[in-house]
């Protein structure tokens, strides 16, 4: 029996406007336009309250990787809720779903990972890491080693520590962030540079900015470096090939812990289980969330390498940290069922060898459009950059809002993609068919033609 009353779209919009504060939203602006009310979903499509069918090219918020309407995930949640809807993992307790999931996660991750700490979200996972990293160095007898290096335009979540790790200036401005002991270096964004260096030279230089920061802060004070393998919310910033090996070399040289934020890239999006596998790095921590349950229930966590976990286990005594919903049984049961779907349907191989290369190929053809300056896609994680002119690259004035114009046109034409500034982002469910991939690219061409009419001088 549905718990939600059926109302008209207008009623929902009115109640929403009166009572609901949304995440990352300009409410004054929203109140003029009203919310789009999404009521149901199936496969790769979402449906709004007026019955419009929209291809969800963003997998919700980069999370519904197995697609919508998976009865198996619904059944897993319902069965677990009947058996044990809630119990915690505090005070020397555990339950089968959290134990089972922790051991499954060990199987799909790199060999240094034998333990996992559960949270409810990616933000909580990154907050957990800040505390674990600092505790680790305290226990190692180096209590001065508390500084974490991150990057400009990174996104690591919205809690106080996670937003501090992030490099989004507008977020920092709103609440006196970052907290002490978190510093930022440049992002590996070659297309956004002046192109005086080749991509590989630029990748090395961007990685060396980490080394410069280590020398500036003092190597004995730097605890860790955090980075998304590919920045997501920042606009799908794919680093040059030279970048990751150099980052690994620098972390190894100074003994700095490497954190690979896998909240978006984890569980197959790049055609490997994790971004660290794709880039062949050996992180000490991997925060995750989103795709672990395909978003059907909220769950996050942190893979903790033996290097750190053994010290915590042996020396920390009680590590005073945890959440009521750390390892929620229903969420863990859904995660287990979701991982089984990824394995049984070979969805990760499909991204690596089949639908990934297909969408990448047709996505790259968009570069012939006058508005498209640069396309990029790894696995099923891609973007293109809207530019005023291509050579030399000239950007639109931010007042034009070309990204927002395109995003609205996409919705009108039945496809949901996301704008990050003037980058248009695409991260569809792993079940995307060839014809659905064609639909994304065909609609994109229509949208770009219409946007060009609107923004051309
Ligand atoms: N790390 C990364 C790399 C993320 O992308 C988080 C941490 C935080 O996860 P939670 O579960 O606390 O939201 C994220 C989240 C967007 C968008 O518009 C991206 C995220 C969240 C909401 C919107 O691209 N990423």
PDB file of C-alpha atoms and ligand atoms in Angstrom, residues 23-24 58 60-62 120-126 154-159 162 168 226-235 261-265 287-290 298-300 381 418-420 425, ligand 1:
ATOM      1  CA  UNK A  23      19.650  21.050  -1.547  1.00  0.00           C
ATOM      2  CA  UNK A  24      21.846  23.336  -3.716  1.00  0.00           C
ATOM      3  CA  UNK A  58      22.473  11.320 -15.048  1.00  0.00           C
ATOM      4  CA  UNK A  60      19.613  10.265 -10.716  1.00  0.00           C
ATOM      5  CA  UNK A  61      22.652  11.929  -9.177  1.00  0.00           C
ATOM      6  CA  UNK A  62      25.291   9.578 -10.617  1.00  0.00           C
ATOM      7  CA  UNK A 120      25.171   6.706   5.358  1.00  0.00           C
ATOM      8  CA  UNK A 121      26.602   8.892   2.566  1.00  0.00           C
ATOM      9  CA  UNK A 122      29.666  10.070   0.696  1.00  0.00           C
ATOM     10  CA  UNK A 123      29.949  13.170   2.884  1.00  0.00           C
ATOM     11  CA  UNK A 124      29.953  11.077   6.041  1.00  0.00           C
ATOM     12  CA  UNK A 125      32.550   8.821   4.461  1.00  0.00           C
ATOM     13  CA  UNK A 126      34.892  11.736   3.872  1.00  0.00           C
ATOM     14  CA  UNK A 154      36.955  19.126  -6.184  1.00  0.00           C
ATOM     15  CA  UNK A 155      33.668  17.914  -4.699  1.00  0.00           C
ATOM     16  CA  UNK A 156      33.800  15.685  -1.643  1.00  0.00           C
ATOM     17  CA  UNK A 157      30.419  16.398  -0.025  1.00  0.00           C
ATOM     18  CA  UNK A 158      28.515  18.969   1.994  1.00  0.00           C
ATOM     19  CA  UNK A 159      29.221  18.320   5.659  1.00  0.00           C
ATOM     20  CA  UNK A 162      33.734  17.175   3.397  1.00  0.00           C
ATOM     21  CA  UNK A 168      34.314  24.791  -4.470  1.00  0.00           C
ATOM     22  CA  UNK A 226      42.538  13.320  -1.606  1.00  0.00           C
ATOM     23  CA  UNK A 227      41.295  13.305  -5.198  1.00  0.00           C
ATOM     24  CA  UNK A 228      38.425  12.003  -7.286  1.00  0.00           C
ATOM     25  CA  UNK A 229      39.898   9.796 -10.058  1.00  0.00           C
ATOM     26  CA  UNK A 230      37.793  11.923 -12.413  1.00  0.00           C
ATOM     27  CA  UNK A 231      36.186  15.030 -10.889  1.00  0.00           C
ATOM     28  CA  UNK A 232      32.426  14.637 -11.223  1.00  0.00           C
ATOM     29  CA  UNK A 233      30.438  17.617  -9.975  1.00  0.00           C
ATOM     30  CA  UNK A 234      33.323  19.871 -11.065  1.00  0.00           C
ATOM     31  CA  UNK A 235      32.540  19.063 -14.706  1.00  0.00           C
ATOM     32  CA  UNK A 261      37.238   9.374  -3.649  1.00  0.00           C
ATOM     33  CA  UNK A 262      35.182   6.726  -5.435  1.00  0.00           C
ATOM     34  CA  UNK A 263      31.728   8.071  -4.592  1.00  0.00           C
ATOM     35  CA  UNK A 264      30.967   8.514  -8.308  1.00  0.00           C
ATOM     36  CA  UNK A 265      33.627   6.365  -9.964  1.00  0.00           C
ATOM     37  CA  UNK A 287      35.282   6.505   0.251  1.00  0.00           C
ATOM     38  CA  UNK A 288      32.181   5.248  -1.575  1.00  0.00           C
ATOM     39  CA  UNK A 289      28.383   5.702  -1.613  1.00  0.00           C
ATOM     40  CA  UNK A 290      25.862   6.177  -4.466  1.00  0.00           C
ATOM     41  CA  UNK A 298      21.270   5.465   1.218  1.00  0.00           C
ATOM     42  CA  UNK A 299      24.554   3.806   2.108  1.00  0.00           C
ATOM     43  CA  UNK A 300      28.180   4.886   2.132  1.00  0.00           C
ATOM     44  CA  UNK A 381      31.099   9.324 -17.422  1.00  0.00           C
ATOM     45  CA  UNK A 418      23.299  18.127 -15.926  1.00  0.00           C
ATOM     46  CA  UNK A 419      25.050  21.455 -16.422  1.00  0.00           C
ATOM     47  CA  UNK A 420      28.140  22.224 -14.331  1.00  0.00           C
ATOM     48  CA  UNK A 425      27.495  16.178 -18.127  1.00  0.00           C
TER      49      UNK A 425
HETATM   50  N1  LIG B   1      32.454  12.601  -3.062  1.00  0.00           N
HETATM   51  C1  LIG B   1      32.162  12.753  -4.366  1.00  0.00           C
HETATM   52  C2  LIG B   1      33.226  12.530  -5.389  1.00  0.00           C
HETATM   53  C3  LIG B   1      30.858  13.091  -4.755  1.00  0.00           C
HETATM   54  O1  LIG B   1      30.581  13.246  -6.051  1.00  0.00           O
HETATM   55  C4  LIG B   1      30.241  13.125  -2.423  1.00  0.00           C
HETATM   56  C5  LIG B   1      31.543  12.776  -2.100  1.00  0.00           C
HETATM   57  C6  LIG B   1      29.268  13.303  -1.315  1.00  0.00           C
HETATM   58  O2  LIG B   1      28.353  12.275  -1.290  1.00  0.00           O
HETATM   59  P1  LIG B   1      26.906  12.470  -0.595  1.00  0.00           P
HETATM   60  O3  LIG B   1      26.357  11.069  -0.592  1.00  0.00           O
HETATM   61  O4  LIG B   1      27.131  12.969   0.759  1.00  0.00           O
HETATM   62  O5  LIG B   1      26.121  13.434  -1.452  1.00  0.00           O
HETATM   63  C7  LIG B   1      29.877  13.271  -3.766  1.00  0.00           C
HETATM   64  C8  LIG B   1      28.476  13.631  -4.106  1.00  0.00           C
HETATM   65  C9  LIG B   1      26.144  16.926  -8.749  1.00  0.00           C
HETATM   66  C10 LIG B   1      26.132  16.247  -7.410  1.00  0.00           C
HETATM   67  O6  LIG B   1      25.270  17.778  -8.958  1.00  0.00           O
HETATM   68  C11 LIG B   1      27.195  15.458  -7.044  1.00  0.00           C
HETATM   69  C12 LIG B   1      27.166  14.849  -5.784  1.00  0.00           C
HETATM   70  C13 LIG B   1      26.097  15.029  -4.928  1.00  0.00           C
HETATM   71  C14 LIG B   1      25.030  15.834  -5.333  1.00  0.00           C
HETATM   72  C15 LIG B   1      25.035  16.453  -6.568  1.00  0.00           C
HETATM   73  O7  LIG B   1      26.987  16.637  -9.584  1.00  0.00           O
HETATM   74  N2  LIG B   1      28.268  14.103  -5.414  1.00  0.00           N
END
